[in-house]
Amino acid sequence: MAVSTTLILAGIGVSSLVCQWLAWRVRMPAILFLLAGGILAGPVTGFLHPETIFNDLLFPMVSLAVAIILFEGSLTLRYEEIKDHGKMVRNLIPVGSIVTCLIGTLAARWILGVSWEVALLFGAISVVTGPTVIAPLLRAVRPTSKLANILTWEGIIIDPVGALLAVLVFEGIVSWGQGNVFGHSVYIFGKTLLVGFAIGAAAGYLNGLVLRKHWMPQYLHNAGTLTFMLGVFAISNEMAHESGLLTVTVMGIWMANMKQVPVDSLLEFKESLSVLLISALFIILAARVEFAAIADLGWGLVAVLACLMLIARPVSVFLSAIGTSLNWREKLYLSWIAPRGIVAAAVSALFAFQLERIGYDNAGVLVPLVFMLIITTVTLQSLTARPVARLLGVQEPPAHGFLILGANPVARLIAQALRKHEIPTILTDTNWENVRQARMENLPVYFGNPVSEHAATHMDLTGIGNLLILSPYKQLNSQATYHFLDWFGDDSVYGLVEGDQDQKARLQTAGKVQRTRGLFDGVSYAKLASLVSQGYTVKTTQLSEEFSYEQFLSQYQNQALVLFVRDSKEHMHPVKDMETLQPDNDWILISLVPPQPQKERKETNGDRTVTSTGPA
């Protein structure tokens, strides 16, 4: 029975959403499910035939989608981040890129017998790991903070750097193919580089200036930037053949390093595209993979993958680790973790298209080779990362820190008190003024939506295992609750009651969400903010046989609000109900206490109150 094009297109969209949902449920990289879905829809069932459906539009569609992916990746490359994340990260970028590219090239050439051009391009593409595959793996495994930071920032930085390397290699191959003599090939390659860097830099500066000067209304920032970028991509290709990918990569890097340009909102906008456009792209690309092409590679495919995973990665890590403080266990773990991701899949498909069009017949092996590299590394390393971390002793102990939703004055006071007890904390807020104040107080803070894909990639939750909702934004509070209930667990999400009694009544039937309410003896955010504005401060009090909990309550005339207790095992617990609270005499209380008269302060200024946070 013939299937309508409309049904096929709708099926691609639904399938991409199902794949994203499955990835979220099992906490694995989405690309694995997208590729599997494409293979199922294409070579397995024959439901999807991209060339038949899209005809001449397939190549332009893939080109524009890859341009969007490279542009988004390049927006994350900030020069100061390369400097600020240690010698190991700085070494891994150049050393790892060169070693992986070299070994990948030689393996593809000598084992599979492909041409030097295709082998070199495969070596360049195999460099890229990427945050979209690293972040879910780290969340599930929880290695030590040192290793998590190295892997996270390597993935973020190598994403655009590796893509730029692959683009440059491709431009060189195409330029050489167009030149009948060496001099003409050099001219074509030089022209491509000149156009790519010049137009990319100019476009990045111009677009950044428009955003910084607010010459365009806020609601057009995302759509305008995307449209402008695609226009620049097309113009660059017209001026110099296939220079567009280099142009958009340079444009993104320029904007990322331009001062006072709000690129974070652009990155969040990309999430909506990734669910539909980019997710659908990978289903379409995977549907073109043929089992016969994979089978033709034979055992040579296994040998190439083994060279990259068991030779190239360990050599890169151990060379990069020279002069660092990493021990052999940490080096071994880094040597095992290097899953490939979205950029590798997209770029390989596009470049295979291009090379086949200009006469490289064996370029067809590029797609199955890269796709099998992605599937193998993501699957194998996702399944083994946790036991390997446990075996090597590089896994973090149970996370006891707090992610605090809100960077308002109340949240900042509580974060300061927790940090005095060496409890890991990170604040998150969508209000820039709150974020700015938190940074001035030297508090770690993430600016943006904590349930966004950008947050999942860039927000460092090492040591964080609890969510504390101290925000007045009801809709965001609910979103964060649902999101982190699945992430942290039912007993690790704490929220304030809503001030609106009707809203509270509606939440009576909300199941899990309702059980998170009632933090801090059932006070609302408005009540907490009111107390702080009246001069209440956060104090830490050590209980003892000489100063019991009852004496503490009496001292503040039952007006103190106990926020946290630290028990004899040094575990920090948020307090929900003060009526049932029965702390032992060796416990520590973190409380919100009323202001006291000057005379009374002097009388109680003994060893009972050991620290004080907040205004006097």
XYZ file of C-alpha atoms in Angstrom:
616
model
C 0.000 0.000 0.000
C 1.365 3.408 -0.978
C 1.999 5.740 1.912
C 1.327 9.452 1.462
C 4.139 11.947 1.783
C 2.177 13.830 4.429
C 1.976 10.711 6.606
C 5.700 10.058 6.206
C 6.636 13.622 7.165
C 4.314 13.513 10.172
C 5.761 10.128 11.123
C 9.286 11.579 11.076
C 8.211 14.342 13.456
C 6.435 11.971 15.832
C 9.340 9.518 15.747
C 11.839 12.257 16.595
C 9.747 13.284 19.605
C 9.439 9.673 20.799
C 13.214 9.236 20.491
C 13.862 12.401 22.494
C 11.432 11.215 25.171
C 13.055 7.774 25.401
C 16.467 9.387 25.769
C 15.130 11.555 28.584
C 13.584 8.577 30.379
C 16.660 6.354 30.295
C 19.165 9.236 30.581
C 21.160 8.356 27.493
C 22.194 10.530 24.546
C 19.254 11.202 22.219
C 21.347 10.629 19.110
C 21.485 6.901 19.845
C 17.690 6.582 19.681
C 17.427 8.915 16.690
C 19.893 6.851 14.677
C 18.180 3.625 15.731
C 14.811 5.093 14.762
C 16.115 6.106 11.359
C 17.623 2.676 10.692
C 14.325 1.069 11.733
C 12.316 3.387 9.460
C 14.722 3.050 6.537
C 16.636 -0.160 5.803
C 14.679 -2.352 8.286
C 11.031 -1.577 7.405
C 11.414 0.367 4.162
C 8.943 2.978 5.411
C 11.255 5.922 4.703
C 13.211 6.535 1.492
C 14.702 10.054 1.811
C 15.792 10.367 -1.832
C 12.286 9.524 -3.039
C 10.533 11.846 -0.587
C 12.777 14.898 -0.820
C 14.359 14.490 -4.260
C 16.531 17.533 -5.061
C 15.668 19.192 -1.734
C 17.529 16.579 0.345
C 20.998 18.029 -0.139
C 20.023 21.711 0.495
C 18.010 20.654 3.535
C 20.929 18.741 5.027
C 23.283 21.638 4.233
C 21.123 24.191 6.066
C 20.626 21.873 9.048
C 24.378 21.277 9.356
C 24.955 25.028 9.143
C 22.582 25.503 12.104
C 24.350 22.775 14.098
C 27.816 24.213 13.475
C 26.649 27.743 14.241
C 25.105 26.657 17.534
C 28.202 24.699 18.488
C 30.512 27.605 17.705
C 28.428 29.904 19.941
C 29.707 27.897 22.927
C 33.414 28.438 22.154
C 34.635 31.216 24.444
C 38.354 31.868 24.598
C 38.404 32.491 28.346
C 36.877 29.062 28.969
C 39.857 27.414 27.290
C 42.173 29.298 29.659
C 40.094 28.764 32.797
C 39.670 24.996 32.790
C 43.085 23.658 33.511
C 46.099 22.392 31.683
C 44.509 19.051 30.856
C 41.647 20.613 28.889
C 44.012 23.012 27.103
C 46.241 20.091 26.142
C 43.455 17.761 25.051
C 42.125 20.158 22.436
C 45.230 20.431 20.207
C 46.958 17.173 21.185
C 43.801 15.081 21.112
C 42.719 16.571 17.799
C 46.056 15.915 16.093
C 46.530 12.392 17.488
C 42.954 11.285 16.782
C 42.966 12.762 13.282
C 46.313 11.144 12.452
C 45.472 7.668 13.780
C 41.958 7.749 12.315
C 43.344 8.741 8.916
C 46.011 6.020 8.864
C 43.572 3.351 10.104
C 40.982 4.175 7.440
C 43.627 4.311 4.704
C 45.641 1.196 5.585
C 42.906 -1.051 6.965
C 39.938 -0.156 4.754
C 41.920 0.955 1.721
C 39.937 4.149 1.091
C 41.522 7.117 -0.674
C 43.737 9.502 1.267
C 41.145 12.262 0.873
C 38.301 10.233 2.387
C 40.610 8.829 5.082
C 41.786 12.310 6.063
C 38.221 13.576 6.257
C 37.216 10.601 8.429
C 40.142 11.308 10.739
C 39.069 14.934 11.118
C 35.410 14.055 11.763
C 36.300 11.420 14.368
C 37.852 14.150 16.556
C 34.476 15.532 17.668
C 32.838 14.252 20.877
C 30.349 16.952 21.886
C 28.345 17.939 24.979
C 25.098 16.325 23.784
C 26.554 12.859 24.344
C 28.881 13.637 27.254
C 26.357 15.376 29.538
C 23.808 12.513 29.871
C 26.613 10.038 30.495
C 28.157 12.144 33.270
C 24.780 12.665 34.940
C 24.279 8.912 35.145
C 27.831 7.994 36.219
C 28.816 10.918 38.490
C 32.630 10.660 38.259
C 34.773 12.894 40.459
C 34.412 16.624 39.898
C 37.887 16.825 38.352
C 37.076 14.228 35.686
C 33.560 15.583 35.122
C 34.918 19.080 34.476
C 37.595 17.804 32.090
C 35.139 15.728 30.057
C 32.452 18.424 30.061
C 34.692 21.227 28.864
C 36.544 19.037 26.407
C 33.182 18.173 24.829
C 32.015 21.797 24.732
C 35.248 23.146 23.264
C 36.125 20.289 20.912
C 32.659 20.471 19.336
C 33.288 23.657 17.287
C 37.064 23.138 17.091
C 36.662 19.654 15.634
C 33.963 20.870 13.276
C 36.229 23.689 12.098
C 39.036 21.176 11.515
C 36.716 18.948 9.494
C 35.494 21.911 7.449
C 39.048 23.040 6.702
C 40.053 19.524 5.636
C 36.981 19.298 3.415
C 37.682 22.702 1.863
C 41.214 21.557 1.116
C 39.981 18.376 -0.555
C 37.395 20.217 -2.644
C 39.875 22.918 -3.619
C 42.451 20.339 -4.656
C 39.845 18.512 -6.700
C 38.973 21.693 -8.592
C 42.534 22.583 -9.442
C 44.309 20.998 -12.383
C 47.646 22.121 -11.041
C 49.040 22.680 -7.571
C 49.001 26.462 -7.874
C 45.339 26.608 -8.851
C 44.372 24.294 -5.973
C 46.184 26.516 -3.513
C 44.396 29.520 -4.990
C 40.963 27.894 -4.592
C 41.727 26.833 -1.016
C 43.059 30.288 -0.136
C 39.996 31.937 -1.611
C 37.720 29.647 0.413
C 39.568 30.468 3.643
C 39.598 34.195 2.900
C 35.880 34.330 2.128
C 34.973 32.105 5.073
C 36.977 34.027 7.674
C 36.255 37.504 6.280
C 32.499 37.122 5.821
C 32.165 35.093 9.017
C 33.950 37.725 11.110
C 32.050 40.601 9.494
C 28.690 38.864 9.896
C 29.438 37.928 13.504
C 30.415 41.477 14.383
C 27.403 42.990 12.621
C 24.893 40.583 14.172
C 26.485 40.967 17.603
C 26.306 44.745 17.279
C 22.614 44.585 16.365
C 21.864 42.439 19.420
C 24.036 44.485 21.761
C 22.626 47.852 20.644
C 19.037 46.524 20.594
C 18.527 47.712 17.020
C 16.075 44.842 16.645
C 13.150 44.102 18.992
C 13.707 41.382 21.558
C 11.166 38.998 20.051
C 13.086 39.015 16.739
C 16.529 38.306 18.209
C 16.394 34.534 17.794
C 14.539 34.346 14.496
C 16.493 37.276 13.072
C 19.860 35.761 13.975
C 18.902 32.396 12.515
C 17.627 33.938 9.284
C 20.675 36.200 8.945
C 23.011 33.263 9.546
C 21.338 31.166 6.844
C 21.502 34.102 4.438
C 25.208 34.586 5.134
C 25.727 30.839 4.616
C 24.106 30.980 1.163
C 25.932 34.157 0.080
C 29.278 32.740 1.173
C 28.688 29.583 -0.864
C 27.934 31.714 -3.923
C 31.151 33.711 -3.508
C 33.386 30.708 -2.882
C 32.201 27.160 -3.447
C 31.389 25.358 -0.167
C 32.794 28.107 2.065
C 29.482 28.551 3.915
C 30.160 26.068 6.711
C 33.434 27.778 7.547
C 31.656 31.152 7.453
C 28.917 30.249 9.945
C 31.448 28.595 12.274
C 33.602 31.738 12.327
C 30.476 33.879 12.749
C 29.406 31.925 15.827
C 32.869 32.034 17.413
C 33.066 35.799 16.837
C 29.661 36.380 18.477
C 30.505 34.096 21.413
C 33.589 36.167 22.231
C 32.046 39.592 21.591
C 31.291 41.454 24.811
C 27.719 41.987 25.996
C 26.107 39.910 23.270
C 23.224 37.781 24.682
C 24.119 34.452 23.072
C 22.515 32.393 25.870
C 19.023 33.132 24.574
C 20.124 32.046 21.097
C 21.324 28.733 22.509
C 18.001 28.178 24.268
C 16.153 28.913 21.026
C 18.148 26.124 19.385
C 16.431 23.604 21.666
C 13.106 23.978 19.874
C 14.898 23.429 16.576
C 16.711 20.370 17.892
C 13.495 18.598 18.874
C 11.988 18.920 15.393
C 14.439 20.012 12.697
C 17.692 18.480 13.902
C 16.100 15.383 15.417
C 14.243 14.740 12.170
C 17.492 15.275 10.286
C 19.180 12.353 12.038
C 16.275 10.030 11.416
C 16.456 10.954 7.725
C 20.243 10.501 7.583
C 20.124 7.168 9.403
C 17.402 5.966 7.023
C 19.940 6.256 4.188
C 22.400 3.873 5.851
C 22.492 0.514 4.111
C 23.327 -2.704 5.908
C 25.139 -3.874 2.801
C 27.511 -0.889 3.048
C 28.281 -1.746 6.666
C 28.759 -5.423 5.828
C 31.136 -4.510 2.996
C 33.456 -2.886 5.504
C 33.854 -6.297 7.164
C 36.246 -6.831 10.022
C 38.149 -3.772 8.875
C 35.391 -1.669 10.453
C 35.990 -3.335 13.821
C 39.742 -2.782 13.488
C 39.316 0.940 12.689
C 36.976 1.456 15.633
C 39.394 -0.395 17.911
C 42.262 1.833 16.761
C 40.304 4.965 17.623
C 38.981 3.725 20.982
C 41.967 1.697 22.242
C 44.919 3.521 20.685
C 44.050 7.080 19.641
C 42.124 8.065 22.774
C 44.593 6.633 25.350
C 47.570 8.129 23.495
C 45.804 11.527 23.390
C 45.004 11.433 27.104
C 48.387 10.249 28.343
C 50.269 12.768 26.179
C 47.951 15.584 27.288
C 48.300 14.597 30.949
C 52.060 15.182 31.024
C 52.730 17.757 33.716
C 49.263 17.500 35.288
C 48.222 16.073 38.674
C 46.101 13.252 37.232
C 46.864 9.769 38.567
C 46.870 6.613 36.458
C 43.282 5.694 37.391
C 41.998 9.066 36.245
C 43.987 8.829 33.010
C 42.573 5.382 32.298
C 39.024 6.584 32.851
C 39.498 9.578 30.548
C 41.006 7.191 28.001
C 37.807 5.164 27.920
C 35.256 7.990 27.646
C 35.005 9.679 24.227
C 31.566 9.125 22.653
C 30.943 10.789 19.296
C 27.843 12.859 18.694
C 25.626 15.043 16.572
C 28.245 17.083 14.722
C 30.087 13.968 13.549
C 26.888 12.424 12.163
C 25.673 15.557 10.395
C 29.020 16.601 8.933
C 29.853 13.108 7.671
C 26.550 12.817 5.806
C 26.909 16.229 4.208
C 30.536 15.765 3.184
C 29.820 12.312 1.766
C 27.140 13.955 -0.391
C 29.603 16.571 -1.571
C 32.506 14.252 -2.299
C 30.351 11.843 -4.268
C 29.102 14.750 -6.397
C 32.623 15.767 -7.364
C 33.784 12.266 -8.224
C 35.069 10.509 -5.087
C 33.330 7.154 -5.559
C 34.506 5.609 -2.276
C 33.160 8.555 -0.246
C 30.067 6.447 0.408
C 31.915 4.515 3.132
C 32.197 7.703 5.190
C 28.584 7.648 6.460
C 28.378 4.007 7.649
C 31.871 4.286 9.121
C 31.075 7.409 11.151
C 27.604 6.178 12.129
C 29.028 2.917 13.444
C 31.661 4.892 15.355
C 28.863 6.911 16.982
C 26.684 3.899 17.782
C 29.584 1.850 19.136
C 31.096 4.548 21.342
C 27.776 5.836 22.708
C 26.355 2.384 23.438
C 29.473 0.720 24.772
C 30.668 3.623 26.881
C 27.216 4.459 28.251
C 26.798 0.865 29.441
C 30.294 0.496 30.900
C 31.076 3.997 32.214
C 29.555 3.368 35.660
C 31.208 -0.012 36.404
C 34.536 1.238 35.052
C 34.328 4.320 37.294
C 33.514 2.099 40.271
C 36.356 -0.312 39.425
C 38.903 2.513 39.126
C 37.599 4.291 42.228
C 36.844 7.577 40.442
C 33.118 7.813 41.225
C 31.756 10.562 43.442
C 30.167 9.629 46.781
C 26.402 10.241 47.052
C 25.664 13.839 46.099
C 24.468 15.931 49.060
C 24.656 19.445 47.608
C 21.749 21.731 46.691
C 20.650 23.301 43.430
C 18.707 26.386 44.549
C 16.063 27.671 42.151
C 16.235 31.409 42.694
C 19.086 33.842 43.275
C 16.983 36.378 45.176
C 18.064 37.772 48.584
C 16.452 34.864 50.469
C 18.172 32.247 48.323
C 21.524 34.012 48.555
C 21.391 34.128 52.371
C 20.647 30.408 52.511
C 23.359 29.581 49.970
C 25.945 31.517 51.980
C 25.010 29.599 55.117
C 25.238 26.218 53.372
C 28.600 27.038 51.845
C 30.004 27.846 55.287
C 29.408 24.168 56.055
C 31.107 23.113 52.799
C 27.808 21.991 51.261
C 28.017 22.288 47.439
C 25.461 24.782 46.179
C 24.604 26.413 42.878
C 21.961 29.065 42.324
C 19.957 29.446 39.138
C 17.720 32.312 38.071
C 16.307 33.925 34.948
C 16.514 37.390 36.543
C 19.801 39.031 35.543
C 19.898 41.409 38.507
C 19.623 38.493 40.948
C 22.351 36.636 39.060
C 24.594 39.700 39.096
C 24.200 40.101 42.860
C 24.978 36.421 43.406
C 28.166 36.723 41.386
C 29.199 39.786 43.374
C 28.804 37.653 46.523
C 31.028 34.951 44.958
C 28.199 32.424 44.769
C 28.163 29.908 41.895
C 25.170 30.743 39.732
C 23.658 29.701 36.397
C 21.791 32.349 34.399
C 18.898 30.789 32.519
C 16.189 28.161 32.644
C 17.444 25.185 34.722
C 15.286 22.698 32.792
C 16.650 23.725 29.394
C 18.995 21.684 27.231
C 21.591 24.424 27.599
C 21.439 24.013 31.385
C 21.748 20.237 31.088
C 24.920 20.744 29.074
C 26.527 23.717 30.835
C 25.275 23.750 34.431
C 27.843 21.937 36.579
C 25.899 19.740 39.027
C 28.903 17.880 40.377
C 28.137 17.043 44.004
C 24.538 18.297 43.667
C 21.754 15.860 44.532
C 18.887 18.011 45.840
C 16.667 20.785 44.510
C 15.597 23.668 46.755
C 12.855 25.814 45.209
C 13.046 29.366 46.576
C 11.588 31.227 43.619
C 8.434 33.346 43.164
C 7.954 32.085 39.583
C 5.110 29.557 39.916
C 5.243 28.170 36.392
C 9.009 27.702 36.442
C 8.776 26.164 39.920
C 6.371 23.512 38.641
C 8.509 22.775 35.576
C 11.624 22.410 37.701
C 9.795 20.176 40.172
C 8.694 17.699 37.517
C 12.076 17.810 35.809
C 14.198 17.188 38.905
C 11.836 14.697 40.546
C 12.905 12.331 37.810
C 16.523 13.481 37.975
C 17.200 13.593 41.742
C 14.403 11.376 43.088
C 11.219 11.844 45.110
C 12.960 12.578 48.404
C 15.401 15.176 47.085
C 13.130 17.939 45.755
C 11.893 20.561 48.234
C 9.521 23.416 47.523
C 7.698 26.177 49.365
C 3.920 26.249 49.569
C 2.182 28.592 47.181
C 0.926 31.764 48.782
C -2.404 31.527 46.962
C -4.696 29.231 48.940
C -6.668 28.368 45.818
C -3.481 27.310 44.121
C -2.601 25.248 47.176
C -5.970 23.538 47.032
C -5.510 22.685 43.371
C -2.206 21.051 44.167
C -3.789 18.726 46.739
C -4.269 16.146 43.981
C -0.958 16.718 42.242
C 0.629 13.522 43.609
C 4.411 13.713 43.681
C 4.479 17.476 43.228
C 2.307 18.102 46.266
C 4.636 15.986 48.436
C 7.495 18.371 47.644
C 5.584 21.346 49.104
C 5.687 22.531 52.680
C 9.369 23.383 53.103
C 10.450 25.454 56.135
C 7.367 24.829 58.269
C 4.982 25.664 55.442
C 5.938 29.298 54.828
C 5.544 30.846 51.389
C 8.171 32.708 49.390
C 6.348 35.980 50.063
C 6.567 35.326 53.818
C 10.296 34.537 53.631
C 10.994 37.651 51.588
C 8.985 39.715 54.064
C 10.975 38.361 57.028
C 14.299 39.134 55.329
C 13.120 42.663 54.521
C 12.290 43.114 58.229
C 15.886 42.364 59.175
C 15.747 38.611 59.831
C 19.142 36.978 59.340
C 20.382 33.443 58.748
C 22.340 32.114 61.730
C 24.101 28.859 62.486
C 23.672 27.548 66.033
C 25.446 24.630 67.694
C 23.241 22.790 70.174
C 24.758 21.291 73.299
C 23.755 20.041 76.735
C 24.173 23.597 78.010
C 22.098 25.081 75.190
C 19.246 22.828 74.092
C 16.725 23.176 71.293
C 14.107 24.407 73.760
C 16.457 27.116 74.967
C 17.120 28.116 71.397
C 13.393 28.543 70.727
C 12.962 30.444 73.973
C 15.819 32.808 73.185
C 14.033 33.973 70.042
C 10.582 33.790 71.647
C 9.518 31.063 69.186
C 9.971 33.473 66.284
C 12.985 31.669 64.805
C 12.414 29.556 61.703
C 14.682 26.507 61.490
C 15.692 25.971 57.863
C 18.206 23.112 58.048
C 19.588 20.725 60.628
C 22.958 19.018 60.472
C 22.919 15.750 62.387
C 25.673 13.869 64.193
C 26.636 12.161 60.907
C 27.133 15.603 59.337
C 24.201 15.157 56.965
C 22.315 18.342 56.114
C 18.507 18.047 56.074
C 15.973 20.736 55.100
C 13.272 21.148 57.729
C 9.632 20.743 56.771
C 7.826 20.684 60.104
C 9.198 22.342 63.249
C 6.498 20.810 65.455
C 7.898 17.306 64.924
C 11.552 18.437 64.924
C 13.515 16.855 67.784
C 17.227 17.589 67.229
C 19.865 16.021 69.465
C 22.185 18.143 71.552
C 25.113 17.682 69.147
C 23.179 18.869 66.092
C 23.635 22.169 64.272
C 20.726 24.422 63.311
C 20.637 26.852 60.401
C 17.802 29.241 61.129
C 16.166 32.478 60.080
C 16.062 34.529 63.251
C 14.560 37.938 64.051
C 16.701 41.014 64.672
C 17.582 41.525 68.311
C 18.123 44.720 70.289
C 21.765 45.695 70.637
C 21.860 44.908 74.360
C 20.341 41.474 73.864
C 22.802 40.692 71.089
C 25.731 41.202 73.433
C 24.166 38.920 76.028
C 23.741 36.061 73.564
C 27.050 36.496 71.781
C 28.737 33.444 73.301
C 29.628 30.120 71.797
C 25.959 29.348 71.158
C 25.792 31.130 67.786
C 28.909 30.158 65.898
C 28.421 31.949 62.571
C 26.223 34.630 61.139
C 25.134 35.307 57.583
C 23.208 38.303 56.360
C 22.754 41.913 57.396
C 23.279 42.867 61.005
